[in-house]
């Protein structure tokens, strides 16, 4: 990824521009018309399709969040309580399906729906239900 470039004459920020006649990427100053040719052809890369393991993130006090969806159809495996908040796994997936995490509103236990198949985990990784302290 490219970094910020500054004008050699007036020290202002250089902005990427395309020289359509020569088919090259330039960095140009908007103050003094200084231009320099870019060494690389990439200005910015936004990689949305990266793969990471399931990440429930921070689950403290999620049961108090009024914006999260709630369910009364799934009993907590830890305490048996029937109310839980649910949220989507925070990783970005290419091949796998969406993973939903549940947090019990009574004991704050983090778990997945037991009727769903286990998520695919990489070598040496184990997905465990865990209880948040």
mmCIF file of N, CA and C in Angstrom:
data_model
loop_
_atom_site.group_PDB
_atom_site.id
_atom_site.type_symbol
_atom_site.label_atom_id
_atom_site.label_comp_id
_atom_site.label_asym_id
_atom_site.label_seq_id
_atom_site.Cartn_x
_atom_site.Cartn_y
_atom_site.Cartn_z
ATOM 1 N N UNK A 1 0.847 -1.170 0.000
ATOM 2 C CA UNK A 1 0.000 0.000 0.000
ATOM 3 C C UNK A 1 0.892 1.232 0.000
ATOM 4 N N UNK A 2 0.475 2.224 -0.730
ATOM 5 C CA UNK A 2 1.287 3.429 -0.813
ATOM 6 C C UNK A 2 1.112 4.291 0.434
ATOM 7 N N UNK A 3 2.076 5.160 0.632
ATOM 8 C CA UNK A 3 2.030 6.066 1.776
ATOM 9 C C UNK A 3 1.678 7.463 1.278
ATOM 10 N N UNK A 4 1.610 8.406 2.188
ATOM 11 C CA UNK A 4 1.344 9.789 1.809
ATOM 12 C C UNK A 4 2.568 10.378 1.130
ATOM 13 N N UNK A 5 2.318 11.191 0.129
ATOM 14 C CA UNK A 5 3.399 11.852 -0.604
ATOM 15 C C UNK A 5 3.222 13.357 -0.451
ATOM 16 N N UNK A 6 4.357 14.062 -0.351
ATOM 17 C CA UNK A 6 4.318 15.510 -0.160
ATOM 18 C C UNK A 6 5.110 16.206 -1.255
ATOM 19 N N UNK A 7 4.685 17.413 -1.583
ATOM 20 C CA UNK A 7 5.294 18.211 -2.642
ATOM 21 C C UNK A 7 6.727 18.588 -2.265
ATOM 22 N N UNK A 8 7.645 18.442 -3.214
ATOM 23 C CA UNK A 8 9.051 18.788 -2.993
ATOM 24 C C UNK A 8 9.257 20.297 -2.984
ATOM 25 N N UNK A 9 8.323 21.063 -3.531
ATOM 26 C CA UNK A 9 8.479 22.517 -3.615
ATOM 27 C C UNK A 9 7.772 23.267 -2.486
ATOM 28 N N UNK A 10 6.512 22.909 -2.198
ATOM 29 C CA UNK A 10 5.759 23.668 -1.186
ATOM 30 C C UNK A 10 5.337 22.823 0.016
ATOM 31 N N UNK A 11 5.670 21.550 0.026
ATOM 32 C CA UNK A 11 5.431 20.652 1.150
ATOM 33 C C UNK A 11 3.951 20.356 1.421
ATOM 34 N N UNK A 12 3.072 20.610 0.451
ATOM 35 C CA UNK A 12 1.664 20.247 0.586
ATOM 36 C C UNK A 12 1.465 18.791 0.169
ATOM 37 N N UNK A 13 0.326 18.263 0.518
ATOM 38 C CA UNK A 13 0.005 16.879 0.193
ATOM 39 C C UNK A 13 -0.165 16.715 -1.311
ATOM 40 N N UNK A 14 0.391 15.629 -1.849
ATOM 41 C CA UNK A 14 0.205 15.289 -3.259
ATOM 42 C C UNK A 14 -0.972 14.333 -3.385
ATOM 43 N N UNK A 15 -1.790 14.553 -4.397
ATOM 44 C CA UNK A 15 -2.977 13.741 -4.625
ATOM 45 C C UNK A 15 -2.784 12.876 -5.863
ATOM 46 N N UNK A 16 -3.295 11.652 -5.848
ATOM 47 C CA UNK A 16 -3.135 10.790 -7.023
ATOM 48 C C UNK A 16 -3.972 11.294 -8.196
ATOM 49 N N UNK A 17 -3.385 11.267 -9.375
ATOM 50 C CA UNK A 17 -4.058 11.625 -10.621
ATOM 51 C C UNK A 17 -3.589 10.673 -11.704
ATOM 52 N N UNK A 18 -4.371 10.577 -12.762
ATOM 53 C CA UNK A 18 -4.023 9.701 -13.873
ATOM 54 C C UNK A 18 -3.659 10.554 -15.074
ATOM 55 N N UNK A 19 -2.507 10.271 -15.669
ATOM 56 C CA UNK A 19 -2.126 10.879 -16.943
ATOM 57 C C UNK A 19 -2.632 9.940 -18.030
ATOM 58 N N UNK A 20 -3.774 10.277 -18.625
ATOM 59 C CA UNK A 20 -4.435 9.373 -19.567
ATOM 60 C C UNK A 20 -3.697 9.272 -20.900
ATOM 61 N N UNK A 21 -2.932 10.260 -21.256
ATOM 62 C CA UNK A 21 -2.192 10.175 -22.522
ATOM 63 C C UNK A 21 -1.012 9.216 -22.422
ATOM 64 N N UNK A 22 -0.289 9.239 -21.301
ATOM 65 C CA UNK A 22 0.871 8.360 -21.115
ATOM 66 C C UNK A 22 0.540 7.101 -20.314
ATOM 67 N N UNK A 23 -0.686 7.004 -19.816
ATOM 68 C CA UNK A 23 -1.150 5.852 -19.033
ATOM 69 C C UNK A 23 -0.260 5.588 -17.824
ATOM 70 N N UNK A 24 -0.038 6.636 -17.029
ATOM 71 C CA UNK A 24 0.754 6.500 -15.807
ATOM 72 C C UNK A 24 0.007 7.156 -14.654
ATOM 73 N N UNK A 25 0.343 6.724 -13.460
ATOM 74 C CA UNK A 25 -0.208 7.307 -12.243
ATOM 75 C C UNK A 25 0.741 8.388 -11.758
ATOM 76 N N UNK A 26 0.183 9.558 -11.475
ATOM 77 C CA UNK A 26 0.977 10.689 -10.991
ATOM 78 C C UNK A 26 0.484 11.103 -9.617
ATOM 79 N N UNK A 27 1.364 11.757 -8.871
ATOM 80 C CA UNK A 27 0.974 12.465 -7.660
ATOM 81 C C UNK A 27 1.165 13.941 -7.955
ATOM 82 N N UNK A 28 0.093 14.729 -7.765
ATOM 83 C CA UNK A 28 0.123 16.134 -8.154
ATOM 84 C C UNK A 28 -0.225 17.028 -6.975
ATOM 85 N N UNK A 29 0.453 18.169 -6.919
ATOM 86 C CA UNK A 29 0.184 19.180 -5.899
ATOM 87 C C UNK A 29 -0.936 20.081 -6.396
ATOM 88 N N UNK A 30 -1.896 20.367 -5.563
ATOM 89 C CA UNK A 30 -3.007 21.243 -5.940
ATOM 90 C C UNK A 30 -2.691 22.708 -5.670
ATOM 91 N N UNK A 31 -1.525 22.956 -5.098
ATOM 92 C CA UNK A 31 -1.137 24.322 -4.770
ATOM 93 C C UNK A 31 -0.209 24.921 -5.829
ATOM 94 N N UNK A 32 0.822 24.171 -6.239
ATOM 95 C CA UNK A 32 1.831 24.738 -7.137
ATOM 96 C C UNK A 32 1.998 23.971 -8.446
ATOM 97 N N UNK A 33 1.140 23.014 -8.728
ATOM 98 C CA UNK A 33 1.165 22.223 -9.959
ATOM 99 C C UNK A 33 2.384 21.321 -10.111
ATOM 100 N N UNK A 34 3.101 21.040 -9.029
ATOM 101 C CA UNK A 34 4.203 20.076 -9.055
ATOM 102 C C UNK A 34 3.618 18.681 -9.268
ATOM 103 N N UNK A 35 4.303 17.850 -10.065
ATOM 104 C CA UNK A 35 3.872 16.476 -10.298
ATOM 105 C C UNK A 35 5.063 15.539 -10.221
ATOM 106 N N UNK A 36 4.793 14.331 -9.730
ATOM 107 C CA UNK A 36 5.820 13.292 -9.767
ATOM 108 C C UNK A 36 5.153 11.978 -10.127
ATOM 109 N N UNK A 37 5.868 11.152 -10.861
ATOM 110 C CA UNK A 37 5.328 9.864 -11.271
ATOM 111 C C UNK A 37 5.377 8.890 -10.097
ATOM 112 N N UNK A 38 4.335 8.103 -9.975
ATOM 113 C CA UNK A 38 4.263 7.126 -8.890
ATOM 114 C C UNK A 38 5.140 5.921 -9.195
ATOM 115 N N UNK A 39 5.763 5.377 -8.153
ATOM 116 C CA UNK A 39 6.595 4.179 -8.325
ATOM 117 C C UNK A 39 5.746 2.914 -8.388
ATOM 118 N N UNK A 40 4.587 2.944 -7.754
ATOM 119 C CA UNK A 40 3.706 1.784 -7.787
ATOM 120 C C UNK A 40 2.375 2.162 -8.424
ATOM 121 N N UNK A 41 1.656 1.161 -8.887
ATOM 122 C CA UNK A 41 0.392 1.422 -9.575
ATOM 123 C C UNK A 41 -0.815 1.355 -8.644
ATOM 124 N N UNK A 42 -0.592 1.069 -7.381
ATOM 125 C CA UNK A 42 -1.667 0.932 -6.405
ATOM 126 C C UNK A 42 -1.729 2.165 -5.516
ATOM 127 N N UNK A 43 -2.898 2.788 -5.442
ATOM 128 C CA UNK A 43 -3.088 3.945 -4.573
ATOM 129 C C UNK A 43 -3.654 3.505 -3.234
ATOM 130 N N UNK A 44 -4.671 2.645 -3.267
ATOM 131 C CA UNK A 44 -5.334 2.196 -2.043
ATOM 132 C C UNK A 44 -5.905 0.809 -2.286
ATOM 133 N N UNK A 45 -5.804 -0.044 -1.290
ATOM 134 C CA UNK A 45 -6.371 -1.385 -1.387
ATOM 135 C C UNK A 45 -7.273 -1.618 -0.188
ATOM 136 N N UNK A 46 -8.522 -1.953 -0.458
ATOM 137 C CA UNK A 46 -9.497 -2.256 0.578
ATOM 138 C C UNK A 46 -9.859 -3.729 0.442
ATOM 139 N N UNK A 47 -9.212 -4.578 1.217
ATOM 140 C CA UNK A 47 -9.391 -6.018 1.122
ATOM 141 C C UNK A 47 -10.536 -6.446 2.027
ATOM 142 N N UNK A 48 -11.699 -6.688 1.437
ATOM 143 C CA UNK A 48 -12.878 -7.074 2.209
ATOM 144 C C UNK A 48 -12.998 -8.578 2.388
ATOM 145 N N UNK A 49 -12.246 -9.336 1.649
ATOM 146 C CA UNK A 49 -12.396 -10.777 1.655
ATOM 147 C C UNK A 49 -11.244 -11.476 2.364
ATOM 148 N N UNK A 50 -10.954 -11.085 3.571
ATOM 149 C CA UNK A 50 -9.922 -11.773 4.343
ATOM 150 C C UNK A 50 -10.586 -12.818 5.230
ATOM 151 N N UNK A 51 -9.867 -13.861 5.543
ATOM 152 C CA UNK A 51 -10.419 -14.954 6.344
ATOM 153 C C UNK A 51 -9.786 -14.923 7.720
ATOM 154 N N UNK A 52 -10.618 -14.926 8.739
ATOM 155 C CA UNK A 52 -10.146 -15.013 10.113
ATOM 156 C C UNK A 52 -11.008 -16.026 10.843
ATOM 157 N N UNK A 53 -10.557 -16.457 11.992
ATOM 158 C CA UNK A 53 -11.350 -17.413 12.766
ATOM 159 C C UNK A 53 -12.516 -16.698 13.442
ATOM 160 N N UNK A 54 -13.441 -17.472 13.987
ATOM 161 C CA UNK A 54 -14.587 -16.888 14.671
ATOM 162 C C UNK A 54 -14.120 -16.032 15.831
ATOM 163 N N UNK A 55 -14.671 -14.834 15.923
ATOM 164 C CA UNK A 55 -14.278 -13.899 16.971
ATOM 165 C C UNK A 55 -15.523 -13.325 17.624
ATOM 166 N N UNK A 56 -15.887 -13.812 18.772
ATOM 167 C CA UNK A 56 -17.061 -13.231 19.407
ATOM 168 C C UNK A 56 -16.834 -11.800 19.870
ATOM 169 N N UNK A 57 -15.587 -11.399 20.094
ATOM 170 C CA UNK A 57 -15.304 -10.045 20.538
ATOM 171 C C UNK A 57 -15.581 -9.878 22.020
ATOM 172 N N UNK A 58 -15.822 -8.675 22.434
ATOM 173 C CA UNK A 58 -16.076 -8.369 23.840
ATOM 174 C C UNK A 58 -17.548 -8.632 24.126
ATOM 175 N N UNK A 59 -17.822 -9.455 25.118
ATOM 176 C CA UNK A 59 -19.208 -9.824 25.411
ATOM 177 C C UNK A 59 -19.693 -9.309 26.762
ATOM 178 N N UNK A 60 -18.918 -8.476 27.441
ATOM 179 C CA UNK A 60 -19.349 -7.928 28.723
ATOM 180 C C UNK A 60 -20.559 -7.021 28.525
ATOM 181 N N UNK A 61 -21.585 -7.224 29.322
ATOM 182 C CA UNK A 61 -22.790 -6.392 29.363
ATOM 183 C C UNK A 61 -23.578 -6.363 28.055
ATOM 184 N N UNK A 62 -23.417 -7.365 27.206
ATOM 185 C CA UNK A 62 -24.194 -7.390 25.970
ATOM 186 C C UNK A 62 -25.678 -7.569 26.230
ATOM 187 N N UNK A 63 -26.019 -8.249 27.317
ATOM 188 C CA UNK A 63 -27.434 -8.470 27.601
ATOM 189 C C UNK A 63 -28.163 -7.165 27.916
ATOM 190 N N UNK A 64 -27.433 -6.095 28.208
ATOM 191 C CA UNK A 64 -28.046 -4.794 28.498
ATOM 192 C C UNK A 64 -28.167 -3.916 27.254
ATOM 193 N N UNK A 65 -27.621 -4.366 26.114
ATOM 194 C CA UNK A 65 -27.647 -3.578 24.882
ATOM 195 C C UNK A 65 -29.034 -3.679 24.240
ATOM 196 N N UNK A 66 -29.802 -2.574 24.197
ATOM 197 C CA UNK A 66 -31.161 -2.639 23.654
ATOM 198 C C UNK A 66 -31.201 -2.788 22.135
ATOM 199 N N UNK A 67 -30.084 -2.590 21.452
ATOM 200 C CA UNK A 67 -30.074 -2.680 19.995
ATOM 201 C C UNK A 67 -29.873 -4.105 19.490
ATOM 202 N N UNK A 68 -29.455 -5.016 20.359
ATOM 203 C CA UNK A 68 -29.219 -6.397 19.936
ATOM 204 C C UNK A 68 -30.513 -7.205 19.932
ATOM 205 N N UNK A 69 -30.611 -8.118 18.991
ATOM 206 C CA UNK A 69 -31.764 -8.995 18.890
ATOM 207 C C UNK A 69 -31.770 -9.994 20.046
ATOM 208 N N UNK A 70 -32.957 -10.325 20.516
ATOM 209 C CA UNK A 70 -33.110 -11.258 21.633
ATOM 210 C C UNK A 70 -33.916 -12.464 21.177
ATOM 211 N N UNK A 71 -33.632 -13.587 21.795
ATOM 212 C CA UNK A 71 -34.387 -14.800 21.514
ATOM 213 C C UNK A 71 -34.840 -15.429 22.827
ATOM 214 N N UNK A 72 -35.997 -16.078 22.770
ATOM 215 C CA UNK A 72 -36.528 -16.819 23.919
ATOM 216 C C UNK A 72 -36.685 -18.298 23.557
ATOM 217 N N UNK A 73 -36.098 -18.692 22.426
ATOM 218 C CA UNK A 73 -36.282 -20.049 21.905
ATOM 219 C C UNK A 73 -35.115 -20.983 22.177
ATOM 220 N N UNK A 74 -34.081 -20.512 22.834
ATOM 221 C CA UNK A 74 -32.877 -21.316 23.014
ATOM 222 C C UNK A 74 -32.450 -21.256 24.473
ATOM 223 N N UNK A 75 -32.328 -22.399 25.108
ATOM 224 C CA UNK A 75 -31.923 -22.444 26.514
ATOM 225 C C UNK A 75 -30.408 -22.400 26.636
ATOM 226 N N UNK A 76 -29.929 -21.660 27.624
ATOM 227 C CA UNK A 76 -28.497 -21.560 27.899
ATOM 228 C C UNK A 76 -27.973 -22.926 28.350
ATOM 229 N N UNK A 77 -26.876 -23.416 27.775
ATOM 230 C CA UNK A 77 -26.333 -24.703 28.210
ATOM 231 C C UNK A 77 -25.733 -24.656 29.608
ATOM 232 N N UNK A 78 -25.478 -23.461 30.135
ATOM 233 C CA UNK A 78 -24.871 -23.338 31.458
ATOM 234 C C UNK A 78 -25.912 -23.296 32.577
ATOM 235 N N UNK A 79 -26.934 -22.429 32.409
ATOM 236 C CA UNK A 79 -27.898 -22.259 33.506
ATOM 237 C C UNK A 79 -29.333 -22.609 33.124
ATOM 238 N N UNK A 80 -29.604 -22.860 31.842
ATOM 239 C CA UNK A 80 -30.943 -23.237 31.406
ATOM 240 C C UNK A 80 -31.884 -22.080 31.149
ATOM 241 N N UNK A 81 -31.446 -20.842 31.359
ATOM 242 C CA UNK A 81 -32.286 -19.664 31.138
ATOM 243 C C UNK A 81 -32.654 -19.577 29.657
ATOM 244 N N UNK A 82 -33.888 -19.109 29.364
ATOM 245 C CA UNK A 82 -34.392 -19.132 27.990
ATOM 246 C C UNK A 82 -34.196 -17.824 27.233
ATOM 247 N N UNK A 83 -33.635 -16.790 27.840
ATOM 248 C CA UNK A 83 -33.455 -15.530 27.122
ATOM 249 C C UNK A 83 -31.978 -15.288 26.856
ATOM 250 N N UNK A 84 -31.675 -14.938 25.594
ATOM 251 C CA UNK A 84 -30.294 -14.644 25.212
ATOM 252 C C UNK A 84 -30.290 -13.562 24.143
ATOM 253 N N UNK A 85 -29.222 -12.778 24.112
ATOM 254 C CA UNK A 85 -29.012 -11.844 23.008
ATOM 255 C C UNK A 85 -28.142 -12.557 21.983
ATOM 256 N N UNK A 86 -28.301 -12.193 20.725
ATOM 257 C CA UNK A 86 -27.500 -12.834 19.699
ATOM 258 C C UNK A 86 -26.865 -11.799 18.793
ATOM 259 N N UNK A 87 -25.696 -12.160 18.274
ATOM 260 C CA UNK A 87 -24.984 -11.281 17.353
ATOM 261 C C UNK A 87 -24.160 -12.126 16.409
ATOM 262 N N UNK A 88 -23.798 -11.519 15.288
ATOM 263 C CA UNK A 88 -23.052 -12.227 14.256
ATOM 264 C C UNK A 88 -21.570 -12.225 14.567
ATOM 265 N N UNK A 89 -20.904 -13.295 14.179
ATOM 266 C CA UNK A 89 -19.452 -13.398 14.295
ATOM 267 C C UNK A 89 -18.814 -12.224 13.547
ATOM 268 N N UNK A 90 -17.739 -11.667 14.095
ATOM 269 C CA UNK A 90 -17.137 -10.445 13.562
ATOM 270 C C UNK A 90 -16.119 -10.690 12.463
ATOM 271 N N UNK A 91 -15.885 -11.929 12.098
ATOM 272 C CA UNK A 91 -14.901 -12.202 11.053
ATOM 273 C C UNK A 91 -15.533 -12.035 9.678
ATOM 274 N N UNK A 92 -14.687 -11.924 8.685
ATOM 275 C CA UNK A 92 -15.135 -11.816 7.301
ATOM 276 C C UNK A 92 -14.912 -13.165 6.641
ATOM 277 N N UNK A 93 -15.897 -13.658 5.961
ATOM 278 C CA UNK A 93 -15.850 -15.010 5.421
ATOM 279 C C UNK A 93 -15.831 -15.000 3.900
ATOM 280 N N UNK A 94 -15.090 -15.933 3.345
ATOM 281 C CA UNK A 94 -15.136 -16.147 1.903
ATOM 282 C C UNK A 94 -16.003 -17.365 1.600
ATOM 283 N N UNK A 95 -15.715 -18.475 2.260
ATOM 284 C CA UNK A 95 -16.362 -19.735 1.920
ATOM 285 C C UNK A 95 -17.400 -20.187 2.953
ATOM 286 N N UNK A 96 -17.264 -19.795 4.185
ATOM 287 C CA UNK A 96 -18.116 -20.337 5.240
ATOM 288 C C UNK A 96 -19.356 -19.492 5.457
ATOM 289 N N UNK A 97 -20.300 -20.077 6.123
ATOM 290 C CA UNK A 97 -21.557 -19.399 6.417
ATOM 291 C C UNK A 97 -21.415 -18.477 7.628
ATOM 292 N N UNK A 98 -22.448 -17.698 7.856
ATOM 293 C CA UNK A 98 -22.482 -16.793 8.996
ATOM 294 C C UNK A 98 -22.590 -17.595 10.296
ATOM 295 N N UNK A 99 -21.886 -17.160 11.336
ATOM 296 C CA UNK A 99 -21.937 -17.795 12.652
ATOM 297 C C UNK A 99 -22.645 -16.837 13.610
ATOM 298 N N UNK A 100 -23.633 -17.343 14.344
ATOM 299 C CA UNK A 100 -24.308 -16.538 15.356
ATOM 300 C C UNK A 100 -23.819 -16.946 16.734
ATOM 301 N N UNK A 101 -23.521 -15.945 17.550
ATOM 302 C CA UNK A 101 -23.158 -16.164 18.939
ATOM 303 C C UNK A 101 -24.328 -15.727 19.810
ATOM 304 N N UNK A 102 -24.515 -16.426 20.904
ATOM 305 C CA UNK A 102 -25.567 -16.117 21.871
ATOM 306 C C UNK A 102 -24.912 -15.829 23.216
ATOM 307 N N UNK A 103 -25.478 -14.872 23.953
ATOM 308 C CA UNK A 103 -25.017 -14.574 25.304
ATOM 309 C C UNK A 103 -26.240 -14.642 26.215
ATOM 310 N N UNK A 104 -26.159 -15.509 27.212
ATOM 311 C CA UNK A 104 -27.261 -15.686 28.161
ATOM 312 C C UNK A 104 -27.489 -14.390 28.938
ATOM 313 N N UNK A 105 -28.756 -13.999 29.071
ATOM 314 C CA UNK A 105 -29.089 -12.771 29.795
ATOM 315 C C UNK A 105 -29.022 -12.948 31.307
ATOM 316 N N UNK A 106 -28.930 -14.165 31.796
ATOM 317 C CA UNK A 106 -28.822 -14.396 33.234
ATOM 318 C C UNK A 106 -27.363 -14.558 33.671
ATOM 319 N N UNK A 107 -26.621 -15.477 33.036
ATOM 320 C CA UNK A 107 -25.275 -15.805 33.533
ATOM 321 C C UNK A 107 -24.142 -15.303 32.629
ATOM 322 N N UNK A 108 -24.479 -14.649 31.510
ATOM 323 C CA UNK A 108 -23.486 -14.078 30.591
ATOM 324 C C UNK A 108 -22.642 -15.154 29.894
ATOM 325 N N UNK A 109 -23.156 -16.378 29.802
ATOM 326 C CA UNK A 109 -22.444 -17.469 29.129
ATOM 327 C C UNK A 109 -22.516 -17.265 27.615
ATOM 328 N N UNK A 110 -21.372 -17.376 26.946
ATOM 329 C CA UNK A 110 -21.288 -17.245 25.494
ATOM 330 C C UNK A 110 -21.388 -18.636 24.873
ATOM 331 N N UNK A 111 -22.312 -18.808 23.913
ATOM 332 C CA UNK A 111 -22.457 -20.109 23.263
ATOM 333 C C UNK A 111 -22.995 -19.939 21.851
ATOM 334 N N UNK A 112 -22.887 -21.024 21.080
ATOM 335 C CA UNK A 112 -23.464 -21.074 19.740
ATOM 336 C C UNK A 112 -24.702 -21.956 19.772
ATOM 337 N N UNK A 113 -25.523 -21.872 18.753
ATOM 338 C CA UNK A 113 -26.717 -22.702 18.652
ATOM 339 C C UNK A 113 -26.293 -24.165 18.519
ATOM 340 N N UNK A 114 -26.687 -25.023 19.469
ATOM 341 C CA UNK A 114 -26.248 -26.419 19.418
ATOM 342 C C UNK A 114 -26.835 -27.199 18.245
ATOM 343 N N UNK A 115 -27.888 -26.699 17.602
ATOM 344 C CA UNK A 115 -28.467 -27.393 16.452
ATOM 345 C C UNK A 115 -27.682 -27.138 15.170
ATOM 346 N N UNK A 116 -26.805 -26.139 15.183
ATOM 347 C CA UNK A 116 -25.991 -25.830 14.005
ATOM 348 C C UNK A 116 -24.716 -26.656 14.030
ATOM 349 N N UNK A 117 -24.199 -27.051 12.858
ATOM 350 C CA UNK A 117 -22.934 -27.798 12.835
ATOM 351 C C UNK A 117 -21.789 -26.930 13.326
ATOM 352 N N UNK A 118 -20.767 -27.570 13.849
ATOM 353 C CA UNK A 118 -19.604 -26.845 14.359
ATOM 354 C C UNK A 118 -18.932 -26.079 13.236
ATOM 355 N N UNK A 119 -18.383 -24.903 13.546
ATOM 356 C CA UNK A 119 -17.696 -24.127 12.517
ATOM 357 C C UNK A 119 -16.404 -24.812 12.111
ATOM 358 N N UNK A 120 -15.976 -24.526 10.896
ATOM 359 C CA UNK A 120 -14.696 -25.063 10.435
ATOM 360 C C UNK A 120 -13.581 -24.330 11.155
ATOM 361 N N UNK A 121 -12.673 -25.078 11.740
ATOM 362 C CA UNK A 121 -11.534 -24.464 12.419
ATOM 363 C C UNK A 121 -10.267 -24.965 11.774
ATOM 364 N N UNK A 122 -9.246 -24.160 11.815
ATOM 365 C CA UNK A 122 -7.972 -24.510 11.210
ATOM 366 C C UNK A 122 -7.202 -25.493 12.057
ATOM 367 N N UNK A 123 -6.070 -25.978 11.540
ATOM 368 C CA UNK A 123 -5.246 -26.919 12.286
ATOM 369 C C UNK A 123 -4.767 -26.316 13.594
ATOM 370 N N UNK A 124 -4.891 -27.064 14.661
ATOM 371 C CA UNK A 124 -4.434 -26.593 15.960
ATOM 372 C C UNK A 124 -5.413 -25.678 16.662
ATOM 373 N N UNK A 125 -6.557 -25.358 16.031
ATOM 374 C CA UNK A 125 -7.537 -24.478 16.648
ATOM 375 C C UNK A 125 -8.715 -25.314 17.137
ATOM 376 N N UNK A 126 -9.269 -24.936 18.255
ATOM 377 C CA UNK A 126 -10.442 -25.611 18.801
ATOM 378 C C UNK A 126 -11.441 -24.540 19.187
ATOM 379 N N UNK A 127 -12.694 -24.682 18.738
ATOM 380 C CA UNK A 127 -13.729 -23.739 19.138
ATOM 381 C C UNK A 127 -14.348 -24.278 20.404
ATOM 382 N N UNK A 128 -14.335 -23.490 21.446
ATOM 383 C CA UNK A 128 -14.921 -23.893 22.727
ATOM 384 C C UNK A 128 -15.961 -22.883 23.153
ATOM 385 N N UNK A 129 -17.088 -23.384 23.675
ATOM 386 C CA UNK A 129 -18.002 -22.482 24.374
ATOM 387 C C UNK A 129 -17.280 -22.054 25.633
ATOM 388 N N UNK A 130 -17.471 -20.827 26.048
ATOM 389 C CA UNK A 130 -16.787 -20.374 27.252
ATOM 390 C C UNK A 130 -17.723 -19.499 28.052
ATOM 391 N N UNK A 131 -17.465 -19.425 29.326
ATOM 392 C CA UNK A 131 -18.257 -18.588 30.213
ATOM 393 C C UNK A 131 -17.454 -17.342 30.521
ATOM 394 N N UNK A 132 -18.064 -16.172 30.262
ATOM 395 C CA UNK A 132 -17.413 -14.901 30.562
ATOM 396 C C UNK A 132 -17.535 -14.636 32.039
ATOM 397 N N UNK A 133 -16.449 -14.239 32.667
ATOM 398 C CA UNK A 133 -16.452 -13.921 34.102
ATOM 399 C C UNK A 133 -16.987 -12.528 34.307
#
